CSV table of C-alpha atoms and ligand atoms in Angstrom, one decimal:
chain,number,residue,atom,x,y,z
A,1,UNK,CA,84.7,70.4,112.6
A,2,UNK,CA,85.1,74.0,113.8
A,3,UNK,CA,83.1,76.7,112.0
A,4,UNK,CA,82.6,79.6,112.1
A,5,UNK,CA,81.4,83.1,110.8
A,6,UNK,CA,82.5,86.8,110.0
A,7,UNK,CA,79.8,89.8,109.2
A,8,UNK,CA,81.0,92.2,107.6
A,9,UNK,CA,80.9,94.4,104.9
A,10,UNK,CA,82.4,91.6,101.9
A,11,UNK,CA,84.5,92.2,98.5
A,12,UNK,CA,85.9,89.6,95.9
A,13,UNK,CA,87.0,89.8,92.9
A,14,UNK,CA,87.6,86.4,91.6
A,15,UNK,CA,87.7,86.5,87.7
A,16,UNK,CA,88.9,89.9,85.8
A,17,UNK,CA,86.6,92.6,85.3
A,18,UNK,CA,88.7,94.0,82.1
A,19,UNK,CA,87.1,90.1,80.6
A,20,UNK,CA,83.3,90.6,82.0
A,21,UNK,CA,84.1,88.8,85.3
A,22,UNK,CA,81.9,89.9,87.9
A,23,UNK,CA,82.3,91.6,91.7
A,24,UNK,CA,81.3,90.2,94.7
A,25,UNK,CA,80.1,92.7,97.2
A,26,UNK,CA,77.8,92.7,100.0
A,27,UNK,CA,77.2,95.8,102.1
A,28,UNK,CA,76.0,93.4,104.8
A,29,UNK,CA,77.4,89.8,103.9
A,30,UNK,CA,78.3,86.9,105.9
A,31,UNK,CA,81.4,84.0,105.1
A,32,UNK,CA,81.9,81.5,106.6
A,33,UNK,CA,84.5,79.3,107.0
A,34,UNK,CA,85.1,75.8,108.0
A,35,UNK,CA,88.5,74.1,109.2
A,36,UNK,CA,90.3,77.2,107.2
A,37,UNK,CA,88.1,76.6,103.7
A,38,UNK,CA,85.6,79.4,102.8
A,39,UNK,CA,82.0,77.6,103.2
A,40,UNK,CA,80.2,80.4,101.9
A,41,UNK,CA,80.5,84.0,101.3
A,42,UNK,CA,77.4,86.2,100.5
A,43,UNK,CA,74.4,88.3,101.5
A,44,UNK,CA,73.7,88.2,105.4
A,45,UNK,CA,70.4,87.7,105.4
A,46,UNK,CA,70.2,85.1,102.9
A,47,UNK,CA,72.8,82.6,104.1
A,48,UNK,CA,72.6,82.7,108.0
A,49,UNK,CA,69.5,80.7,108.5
A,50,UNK,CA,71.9,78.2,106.8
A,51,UNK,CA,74.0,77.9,109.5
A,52,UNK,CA,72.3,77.8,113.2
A,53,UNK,CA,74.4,77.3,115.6
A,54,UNK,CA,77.7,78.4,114.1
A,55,UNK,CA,79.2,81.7,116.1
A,56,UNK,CA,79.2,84.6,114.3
A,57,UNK,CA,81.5,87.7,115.0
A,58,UNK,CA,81.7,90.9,113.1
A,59,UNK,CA,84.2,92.6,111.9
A,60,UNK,CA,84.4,96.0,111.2
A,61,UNK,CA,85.8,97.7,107.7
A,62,UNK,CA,85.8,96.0,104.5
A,63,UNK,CA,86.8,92.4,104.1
A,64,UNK,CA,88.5,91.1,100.8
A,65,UNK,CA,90.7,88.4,99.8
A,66,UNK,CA,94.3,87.7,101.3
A,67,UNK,CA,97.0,89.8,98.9
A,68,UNK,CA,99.1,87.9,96.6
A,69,UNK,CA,102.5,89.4,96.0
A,70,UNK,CA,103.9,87.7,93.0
A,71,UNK,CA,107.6,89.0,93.1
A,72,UNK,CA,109.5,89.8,96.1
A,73,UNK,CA,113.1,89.0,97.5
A,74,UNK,CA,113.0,88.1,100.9
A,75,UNK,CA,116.6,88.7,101.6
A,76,UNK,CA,116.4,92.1,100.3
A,77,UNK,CA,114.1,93.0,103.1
A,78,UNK,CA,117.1,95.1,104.9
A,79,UNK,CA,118.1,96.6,101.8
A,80,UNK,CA,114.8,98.4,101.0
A,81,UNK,CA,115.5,101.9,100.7
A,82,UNK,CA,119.7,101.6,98.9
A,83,UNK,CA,120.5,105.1,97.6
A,84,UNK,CA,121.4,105.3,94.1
A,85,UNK,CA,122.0,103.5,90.6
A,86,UNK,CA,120.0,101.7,88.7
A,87,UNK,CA,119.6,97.8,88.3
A,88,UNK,CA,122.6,96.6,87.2
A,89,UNK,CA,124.9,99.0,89.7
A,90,UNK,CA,122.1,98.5,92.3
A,91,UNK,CA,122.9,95.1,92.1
A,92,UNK,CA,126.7,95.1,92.4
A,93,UNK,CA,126.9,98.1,95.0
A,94,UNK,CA,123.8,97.1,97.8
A,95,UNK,CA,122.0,93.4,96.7
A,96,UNK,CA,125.4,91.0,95.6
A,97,UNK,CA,127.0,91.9,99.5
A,98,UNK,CA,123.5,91.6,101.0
A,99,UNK,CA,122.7,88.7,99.7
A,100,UNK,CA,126.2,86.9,100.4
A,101,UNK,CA,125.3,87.7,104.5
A,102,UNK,CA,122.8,84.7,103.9
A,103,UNK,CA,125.3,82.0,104.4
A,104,UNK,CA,125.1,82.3,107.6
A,105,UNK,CA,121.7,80.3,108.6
A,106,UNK,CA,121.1,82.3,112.2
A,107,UNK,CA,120.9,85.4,109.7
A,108,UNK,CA,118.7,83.4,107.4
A,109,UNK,CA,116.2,82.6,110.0
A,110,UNK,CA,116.0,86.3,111.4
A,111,UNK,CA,115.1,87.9,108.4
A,112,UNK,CA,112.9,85.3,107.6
A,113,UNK,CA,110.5,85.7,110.4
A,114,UNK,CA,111.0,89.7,110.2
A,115,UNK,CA,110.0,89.1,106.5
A,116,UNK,CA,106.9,87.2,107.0
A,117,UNK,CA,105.2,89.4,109.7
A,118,UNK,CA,106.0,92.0,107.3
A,119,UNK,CA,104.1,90.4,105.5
A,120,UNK,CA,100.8,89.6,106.7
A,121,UNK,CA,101.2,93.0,108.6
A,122,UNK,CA,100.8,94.3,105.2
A,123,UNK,CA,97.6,91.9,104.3
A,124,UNK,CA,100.1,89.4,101.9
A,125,UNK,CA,98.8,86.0,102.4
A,126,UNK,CA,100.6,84.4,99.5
A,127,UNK,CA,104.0,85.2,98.0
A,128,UNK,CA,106.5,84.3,95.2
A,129,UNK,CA,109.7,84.7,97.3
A,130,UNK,CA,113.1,85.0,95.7
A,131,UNK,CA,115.5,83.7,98.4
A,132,UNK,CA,119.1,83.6,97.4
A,133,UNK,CA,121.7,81.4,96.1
A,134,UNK,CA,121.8,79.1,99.8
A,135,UNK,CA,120.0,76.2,100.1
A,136,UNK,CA,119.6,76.9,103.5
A,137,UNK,CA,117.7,80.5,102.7
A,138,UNK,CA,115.0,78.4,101.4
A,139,UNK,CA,115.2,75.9,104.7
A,140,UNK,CA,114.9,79.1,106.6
A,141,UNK,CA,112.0,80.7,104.4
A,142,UNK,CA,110.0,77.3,104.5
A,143,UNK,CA,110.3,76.8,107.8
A,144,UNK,CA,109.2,80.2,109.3
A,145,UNK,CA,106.2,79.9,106.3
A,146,UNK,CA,105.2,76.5,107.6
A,147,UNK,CA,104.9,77.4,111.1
A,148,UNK,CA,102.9,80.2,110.0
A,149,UNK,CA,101.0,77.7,107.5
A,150,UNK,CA,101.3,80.5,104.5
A,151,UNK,CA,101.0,79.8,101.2
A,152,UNK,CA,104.7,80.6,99.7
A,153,UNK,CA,106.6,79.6,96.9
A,154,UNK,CA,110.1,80.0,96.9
A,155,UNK,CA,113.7,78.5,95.5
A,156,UNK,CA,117.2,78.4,95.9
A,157,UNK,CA,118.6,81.0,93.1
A,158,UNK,CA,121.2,79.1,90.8
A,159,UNK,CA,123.4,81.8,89.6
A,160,UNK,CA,126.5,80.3,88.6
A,161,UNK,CA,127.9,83.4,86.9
A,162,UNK,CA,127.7,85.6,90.3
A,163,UNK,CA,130.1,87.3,91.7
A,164,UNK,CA,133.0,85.6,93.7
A,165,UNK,CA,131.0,85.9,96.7
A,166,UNK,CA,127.5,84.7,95.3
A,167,UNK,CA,127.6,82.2,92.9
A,168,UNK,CA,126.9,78.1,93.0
A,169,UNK,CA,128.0,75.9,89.7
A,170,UNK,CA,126.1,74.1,87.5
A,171,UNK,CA,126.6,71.0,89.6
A,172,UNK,CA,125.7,71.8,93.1
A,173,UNK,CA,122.6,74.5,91.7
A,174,UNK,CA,121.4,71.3,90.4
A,175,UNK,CA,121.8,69.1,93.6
A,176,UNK,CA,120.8,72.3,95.7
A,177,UNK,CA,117.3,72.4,93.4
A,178,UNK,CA,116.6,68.9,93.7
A,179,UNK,CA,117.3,68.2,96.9
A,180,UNK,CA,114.7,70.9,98.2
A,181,UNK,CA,112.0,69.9,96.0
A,182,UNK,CA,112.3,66.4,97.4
A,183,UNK,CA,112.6,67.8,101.3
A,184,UNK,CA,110.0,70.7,100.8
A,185,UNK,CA,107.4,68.7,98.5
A,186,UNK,CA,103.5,68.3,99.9
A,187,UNK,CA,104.8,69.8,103.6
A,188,UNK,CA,101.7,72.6,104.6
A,189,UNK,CA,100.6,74.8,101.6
A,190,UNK,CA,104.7,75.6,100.4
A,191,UNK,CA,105.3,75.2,96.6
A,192,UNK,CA,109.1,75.7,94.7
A,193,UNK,CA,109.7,77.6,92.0
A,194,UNK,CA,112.7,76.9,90.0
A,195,UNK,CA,114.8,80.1,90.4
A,196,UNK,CA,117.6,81.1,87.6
A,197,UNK,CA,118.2,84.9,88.6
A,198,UNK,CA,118.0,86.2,85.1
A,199,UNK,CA,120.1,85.5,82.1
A,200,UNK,CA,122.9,87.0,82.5
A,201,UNK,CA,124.1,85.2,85.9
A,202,UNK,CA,123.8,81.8,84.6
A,203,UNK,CA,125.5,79.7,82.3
A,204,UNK,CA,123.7,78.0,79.1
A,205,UNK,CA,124.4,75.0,80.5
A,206,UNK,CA,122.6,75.9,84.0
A,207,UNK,CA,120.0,77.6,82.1
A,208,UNK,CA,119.3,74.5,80.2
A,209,UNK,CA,119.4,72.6,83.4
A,210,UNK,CA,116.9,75.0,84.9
A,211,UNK,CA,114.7,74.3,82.1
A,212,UNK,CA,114.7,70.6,82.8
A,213,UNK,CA,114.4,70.9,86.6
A,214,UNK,CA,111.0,72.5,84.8
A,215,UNK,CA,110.2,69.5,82.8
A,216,UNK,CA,110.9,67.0,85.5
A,217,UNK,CA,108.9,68.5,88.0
A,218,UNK,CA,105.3,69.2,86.6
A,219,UNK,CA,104.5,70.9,90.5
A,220,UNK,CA,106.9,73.2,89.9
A,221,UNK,CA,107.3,77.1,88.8
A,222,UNK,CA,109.9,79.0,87.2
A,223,UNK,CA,110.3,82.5,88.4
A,224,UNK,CA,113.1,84.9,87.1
A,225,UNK,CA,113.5,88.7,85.8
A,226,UNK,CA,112.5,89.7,82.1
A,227,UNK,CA,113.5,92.9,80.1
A,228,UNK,CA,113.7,95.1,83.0
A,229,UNK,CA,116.6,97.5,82.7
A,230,UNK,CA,118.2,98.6,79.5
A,231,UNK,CA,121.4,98.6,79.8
A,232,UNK,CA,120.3,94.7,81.3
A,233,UNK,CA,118.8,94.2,77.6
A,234,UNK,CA,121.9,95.2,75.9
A,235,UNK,CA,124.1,93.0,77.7
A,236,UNK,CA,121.5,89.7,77.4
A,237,UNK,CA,121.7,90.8,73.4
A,238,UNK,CA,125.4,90.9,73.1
A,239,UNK,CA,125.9,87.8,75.0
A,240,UNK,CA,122.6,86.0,73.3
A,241,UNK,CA,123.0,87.6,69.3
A,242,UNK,CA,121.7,85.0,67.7
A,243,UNK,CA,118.2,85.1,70.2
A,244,UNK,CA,115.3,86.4,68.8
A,245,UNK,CA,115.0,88.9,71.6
A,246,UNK,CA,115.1,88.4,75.7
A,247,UNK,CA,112.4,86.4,76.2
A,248,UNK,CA,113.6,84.0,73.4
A,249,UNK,CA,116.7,83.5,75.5
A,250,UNK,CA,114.1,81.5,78.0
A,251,UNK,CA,112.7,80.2,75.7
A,252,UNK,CA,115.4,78.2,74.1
A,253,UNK,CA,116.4,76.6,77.0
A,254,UNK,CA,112.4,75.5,77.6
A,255,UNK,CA,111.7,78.2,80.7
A,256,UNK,CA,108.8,79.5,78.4
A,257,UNK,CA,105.7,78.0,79.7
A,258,UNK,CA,102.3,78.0,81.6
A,259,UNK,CA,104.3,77.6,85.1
A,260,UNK,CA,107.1,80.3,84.2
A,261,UNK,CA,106.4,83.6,86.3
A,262,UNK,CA,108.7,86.7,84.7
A,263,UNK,CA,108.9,90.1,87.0
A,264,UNK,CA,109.4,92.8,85.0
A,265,UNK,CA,108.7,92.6,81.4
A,266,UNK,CA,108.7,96.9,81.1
A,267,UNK,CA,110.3,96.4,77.9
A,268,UNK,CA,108.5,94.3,75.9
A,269,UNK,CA,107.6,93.8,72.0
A,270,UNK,CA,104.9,92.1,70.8
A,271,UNK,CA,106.5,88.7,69.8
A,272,UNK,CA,107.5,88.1,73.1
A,273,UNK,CA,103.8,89.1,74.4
A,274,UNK,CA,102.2,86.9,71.6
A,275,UNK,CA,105.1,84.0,72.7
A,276,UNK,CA,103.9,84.5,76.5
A,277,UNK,CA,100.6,84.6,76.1
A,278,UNK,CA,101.0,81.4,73.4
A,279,UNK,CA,102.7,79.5,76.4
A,280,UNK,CA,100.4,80.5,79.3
A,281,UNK,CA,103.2,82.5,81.2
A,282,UNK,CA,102.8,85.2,83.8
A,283,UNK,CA,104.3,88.7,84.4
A,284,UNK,CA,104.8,90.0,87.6
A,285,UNK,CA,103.8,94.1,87.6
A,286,UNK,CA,106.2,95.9,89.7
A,287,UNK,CA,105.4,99.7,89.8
A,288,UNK,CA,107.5,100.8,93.0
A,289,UNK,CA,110.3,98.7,91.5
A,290,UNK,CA,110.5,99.9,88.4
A,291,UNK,CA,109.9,103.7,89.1
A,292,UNK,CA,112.2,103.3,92.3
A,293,UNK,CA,115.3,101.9,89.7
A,294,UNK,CA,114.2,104.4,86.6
A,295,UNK,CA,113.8,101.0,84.8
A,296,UNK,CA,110.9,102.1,82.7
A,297,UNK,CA,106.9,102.3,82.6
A,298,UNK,CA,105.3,98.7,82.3
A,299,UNK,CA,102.7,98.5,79.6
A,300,UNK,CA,99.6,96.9,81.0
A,301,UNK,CA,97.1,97.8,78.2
A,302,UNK,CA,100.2,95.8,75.8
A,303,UNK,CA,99.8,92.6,78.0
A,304,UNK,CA,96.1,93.1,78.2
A,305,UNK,CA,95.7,92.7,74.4
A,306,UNK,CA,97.8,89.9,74.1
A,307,UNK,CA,96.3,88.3,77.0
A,308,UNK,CA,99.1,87.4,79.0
A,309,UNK,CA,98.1,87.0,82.8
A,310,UNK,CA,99.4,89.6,85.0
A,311,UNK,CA,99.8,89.7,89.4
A,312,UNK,CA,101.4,92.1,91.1
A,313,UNK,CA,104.9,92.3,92.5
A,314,UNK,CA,106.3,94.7,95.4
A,315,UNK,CA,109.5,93.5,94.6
A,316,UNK,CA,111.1,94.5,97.5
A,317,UNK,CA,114.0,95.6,98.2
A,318,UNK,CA,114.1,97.3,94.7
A,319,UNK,CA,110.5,98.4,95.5
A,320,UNK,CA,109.9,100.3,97.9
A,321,UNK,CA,106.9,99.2,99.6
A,322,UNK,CA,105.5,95.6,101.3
A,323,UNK,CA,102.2,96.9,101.1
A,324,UNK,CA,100.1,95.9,97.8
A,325,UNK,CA,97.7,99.1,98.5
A,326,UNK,CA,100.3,101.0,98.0
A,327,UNK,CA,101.9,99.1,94.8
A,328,UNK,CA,98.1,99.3,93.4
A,329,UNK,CA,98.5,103.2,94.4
A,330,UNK,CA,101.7,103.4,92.0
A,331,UNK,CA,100.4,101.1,89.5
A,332,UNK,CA,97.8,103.9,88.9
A,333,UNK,CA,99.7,106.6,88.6
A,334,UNK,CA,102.0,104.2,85.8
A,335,UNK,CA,98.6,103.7,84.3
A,336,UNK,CA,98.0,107.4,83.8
A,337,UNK,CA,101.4,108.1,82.2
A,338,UNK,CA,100.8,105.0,80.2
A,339,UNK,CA,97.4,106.8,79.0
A,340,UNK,CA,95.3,103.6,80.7
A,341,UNK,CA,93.4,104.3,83.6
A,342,UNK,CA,93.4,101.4,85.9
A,343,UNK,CA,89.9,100.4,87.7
A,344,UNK,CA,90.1,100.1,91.2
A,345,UNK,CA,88.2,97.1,90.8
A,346,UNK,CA,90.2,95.3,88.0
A,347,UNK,CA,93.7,96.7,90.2
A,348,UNK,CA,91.8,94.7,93.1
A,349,UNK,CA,91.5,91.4,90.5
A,350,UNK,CA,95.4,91.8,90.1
A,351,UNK,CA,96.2,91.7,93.2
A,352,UNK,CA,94.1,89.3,94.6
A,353,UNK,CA,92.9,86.8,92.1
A,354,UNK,CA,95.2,87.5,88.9
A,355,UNK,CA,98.0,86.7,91.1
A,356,UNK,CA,96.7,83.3,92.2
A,357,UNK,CA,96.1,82.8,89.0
A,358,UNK,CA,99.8,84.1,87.8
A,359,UNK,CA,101.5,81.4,90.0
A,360,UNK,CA,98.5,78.6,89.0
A,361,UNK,CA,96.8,78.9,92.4
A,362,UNK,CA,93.7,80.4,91.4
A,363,UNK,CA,91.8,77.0,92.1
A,364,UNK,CA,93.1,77.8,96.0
A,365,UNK,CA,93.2,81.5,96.8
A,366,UNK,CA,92.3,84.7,95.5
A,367,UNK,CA,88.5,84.8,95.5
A,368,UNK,CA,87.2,83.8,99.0
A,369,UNK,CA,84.9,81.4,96.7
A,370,UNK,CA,83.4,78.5,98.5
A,371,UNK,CA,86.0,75.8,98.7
A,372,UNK,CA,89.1,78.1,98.5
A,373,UNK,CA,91.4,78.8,101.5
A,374,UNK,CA,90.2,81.2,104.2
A,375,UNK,CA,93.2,83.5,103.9
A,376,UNK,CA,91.7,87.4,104.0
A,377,UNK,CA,92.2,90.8,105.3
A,378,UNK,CA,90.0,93.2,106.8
A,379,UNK,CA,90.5,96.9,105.3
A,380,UNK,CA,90.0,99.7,107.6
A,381,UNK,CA,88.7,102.8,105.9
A,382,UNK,CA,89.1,105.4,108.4
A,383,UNK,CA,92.8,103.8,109.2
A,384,UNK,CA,94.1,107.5,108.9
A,385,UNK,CA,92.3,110.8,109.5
A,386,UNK,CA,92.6,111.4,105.4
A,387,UNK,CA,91.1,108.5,105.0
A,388,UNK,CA,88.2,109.4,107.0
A,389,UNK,CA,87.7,112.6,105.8
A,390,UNK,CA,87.8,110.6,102.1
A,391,UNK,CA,85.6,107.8,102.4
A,392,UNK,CA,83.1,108.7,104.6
A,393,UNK,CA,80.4,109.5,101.9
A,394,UNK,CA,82.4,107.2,99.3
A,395,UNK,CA,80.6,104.7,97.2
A,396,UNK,CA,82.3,101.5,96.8
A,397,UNK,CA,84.2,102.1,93.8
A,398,UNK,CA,85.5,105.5,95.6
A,399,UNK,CA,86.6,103.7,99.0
A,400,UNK,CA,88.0,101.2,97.4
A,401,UNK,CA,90.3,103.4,95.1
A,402,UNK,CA,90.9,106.0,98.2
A,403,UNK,CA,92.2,102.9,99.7
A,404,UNK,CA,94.8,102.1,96.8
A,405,UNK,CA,95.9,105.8,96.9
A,406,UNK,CA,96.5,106.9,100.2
A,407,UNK,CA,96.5,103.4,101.8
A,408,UNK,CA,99.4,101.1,102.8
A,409,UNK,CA,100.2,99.4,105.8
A,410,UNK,CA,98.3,101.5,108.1
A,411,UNK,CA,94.9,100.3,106.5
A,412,UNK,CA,95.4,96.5,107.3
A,413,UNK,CA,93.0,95.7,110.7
A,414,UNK,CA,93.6,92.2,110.3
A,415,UNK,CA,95.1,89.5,108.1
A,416,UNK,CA,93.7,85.8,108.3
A,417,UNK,CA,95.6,82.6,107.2
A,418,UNK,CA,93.4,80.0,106.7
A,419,UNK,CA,90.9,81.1,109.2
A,420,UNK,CA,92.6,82.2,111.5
A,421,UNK,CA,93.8,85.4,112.7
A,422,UNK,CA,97.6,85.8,112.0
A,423,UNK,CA,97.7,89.8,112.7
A,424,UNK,CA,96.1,92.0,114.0
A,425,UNK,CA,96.7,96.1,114.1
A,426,UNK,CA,96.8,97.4,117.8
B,1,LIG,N1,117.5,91.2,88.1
B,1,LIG,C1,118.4,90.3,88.6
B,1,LIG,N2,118.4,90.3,89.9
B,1,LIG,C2,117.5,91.2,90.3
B,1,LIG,C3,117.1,91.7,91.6
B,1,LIG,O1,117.6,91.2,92.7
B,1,LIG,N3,116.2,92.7,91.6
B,1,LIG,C4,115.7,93.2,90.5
B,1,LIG,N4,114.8,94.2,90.6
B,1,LIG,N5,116.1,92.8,89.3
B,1,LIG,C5,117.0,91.8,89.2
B,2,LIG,ZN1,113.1,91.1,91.6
């Protein structure tokens, strides 16, 4: 047994403030962790007589849970940053030729590793990873995840309808879908998701057969785009008339439930809310996304009264960030055109332990709470001389939202998987 403890100034944020669920902050506290599991986590002074004998170092800045990006696309990690058009253009002009490079597995494997250091460079422990619509762009994720024992959930994409270049069948998306679950099942802390792009690349028939890949694999998520384009909502109700709306598309082909993860949802009415919150699905939030493709201004206050859970998404490369900071920094800013002001605390929650809880991981991550997974960052305040100037005489709340404004990368000292250091800022 190898333990061992960090002293530091501590902040978790394990249930959601906007439902009474308390912060966890300690000016001076102490975790400590044990073969990568959070032991404890709370004042200093209290819990080290507790533990004689076990090292303690201290770190300086402002320690809080690993980030959870629920939405990204790994192999759009080169096409971050595509000039012009929005999603479905953006799709057909930069992502469909991108993603068709991922064929080749020596490709696969590059961006793979580039993605992942991006990653924890950026304090993202945990991630629901699009890959694309290769088998072997999951073997390559997986692999470089594994070796880096992050938590990530990823699948193959089916997309049968794709362009000539992109595009599996019903058959082999199947085969493809299976086969990984069976190769990638119980290996380190990797989970699948069961990945139809959105509705209007796949069949009915591979949209039903996503929905039973669901149903036969009770480990499983489902993770595809909802409602986020409009010209994208037209073309699922022409194809879909006699649907109730988008999400009833899903629905009928049983992808509506408590493991189904939907990025997007800007365009939303209240059925579908009620529907999703009925059936216990997620929404992934993606602010740099959606302002980055015009595609709209996501509701939060909406979900919020209908209770749906919400994470956060970058949703690179249509967003425009890796870092969460950042996303939370945009997600504000939505907020205030929206007319809700989001608490830096509650934005904290949604990035942290709302997205654990989004992809059903909340008993694992997210909260630093005795008997989760060691994965955490250490926030540097001063990262930048703005930041300095800013949050020198800052009370917590104040720090913590200076952070989500004018932080990103640059504010990320360290990132920890499981205990151990996997990055650290030179
Ligand atoms: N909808 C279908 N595919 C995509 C994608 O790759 N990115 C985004 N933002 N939306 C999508
Ligand atoms: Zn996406």
């Amino acid at each position: 047994m190898t333990a061992q403890a960090y002293r530091a100034e501590l902040l978790s944020v394990p249930a959601d403030p906007a439902q009474g669920g308390t912060i966890r902050h300690y000016a001076d506290g102490l975790m400590v962790v044990e073969d990568g599991i959070v032991v404890a986590f709370g004042d200093h002074a209290d819990l080290v007589p507790r533990f004689p004998g076990v090292p303690v170092e201290r770190l300086p800045g402002l320690v809080v849970p690993g980030f959870v990006d629920t939405h990204i696309h790994y192999p759009q990690t080169d096409s971050i940053a595509a000039y012009g058009g929005q999603l479905l253009e953006w799709l057909e002009r930069h992502i469909f030729p991108a993603e068709a490079a991922f064929a080749d597995r020596a490709h696969a494997d590059e961006v793979a590793g580039y993605f992942l250091g991006e990653l924890l460079r950026n304090g993202t422990t945990s991630a629901l990873v699009f890959a694309t619509v290769h088998a072997q762009s999951v073997d390559a994720l997986f692999e470089a995840a594994l070796a880096r024992n992050m938590r990530i959930v990823s699948g193959k994409v089916l997309m049968d309808l794709g362009p000539e270049t992109l595009h599996d069948s019903v058959e082999t998306g199947r085969a493809d879908s299976e086969a990984l679950i069976a190769r990638w099942r119980g290996r380190g802390r990797l989970g699948y998701a069961v990945t139809p792009r959105f509705a209007l690349t796949s069949s009915d028939t591979q949209l039903a057969g996503a929905g039973d890949l669901v149903a036969a694999h009770p480990d499983v998520l489902m993770h595809t785009h909802l409602a986020e384009n409009m010209g994208e909502i037209a073309a699922v109700a022409n194809r879909f008339a006699t649907a109730r709306d988008y999400l009833d598309v899903y629905d009928r082909f049983g992808l509506v439930g408590p493991r189904s993860v939907f990025a997007h949802c800007v365009h939303l009415e209240d059925r579908a809310l009620a529907r999703m919150s009925e059936a216990g699905s997620s929404i992934a939030f993606c602010p740099t996304s959606n302002l980055f493709l015009g595609s709209g201004l996501f509701d939060l206050a909406a979900a919020d009264r209908h209770g749906v859970k919400v994470g956060i998404g970058t949703d690179v490369g249509a967003g425009t960030s890796f870092s969460l900071l950042a996303t939370l920094g945009e997600a504000y800013k939505i907020g205030q055109l929206r007319g809700t002001t989001l608490d830096p605390f509650r934005a904290l929650y949604l990035a942290t332990a709302g997205g654990a809880h989004a992809l059903g991981l909340a008993d694992r991550i997210g909260g630093l709470q005795p008997g989760q997974e060691a994965d955490f960052v250490l926030l540097d305040p001063a990262a930048t001389p703005l930041l300095t100037r800013r949050t020198t005489s800052a009370g917590l709340a104040e720090k913590l939202f200076a952070l989500q404004i004018l932080g990103d990368d640059r504010a990320i000292a360290r990132t920890y998987i499981a205990g151990r250091c996997a990055w650290m800022r030179r």
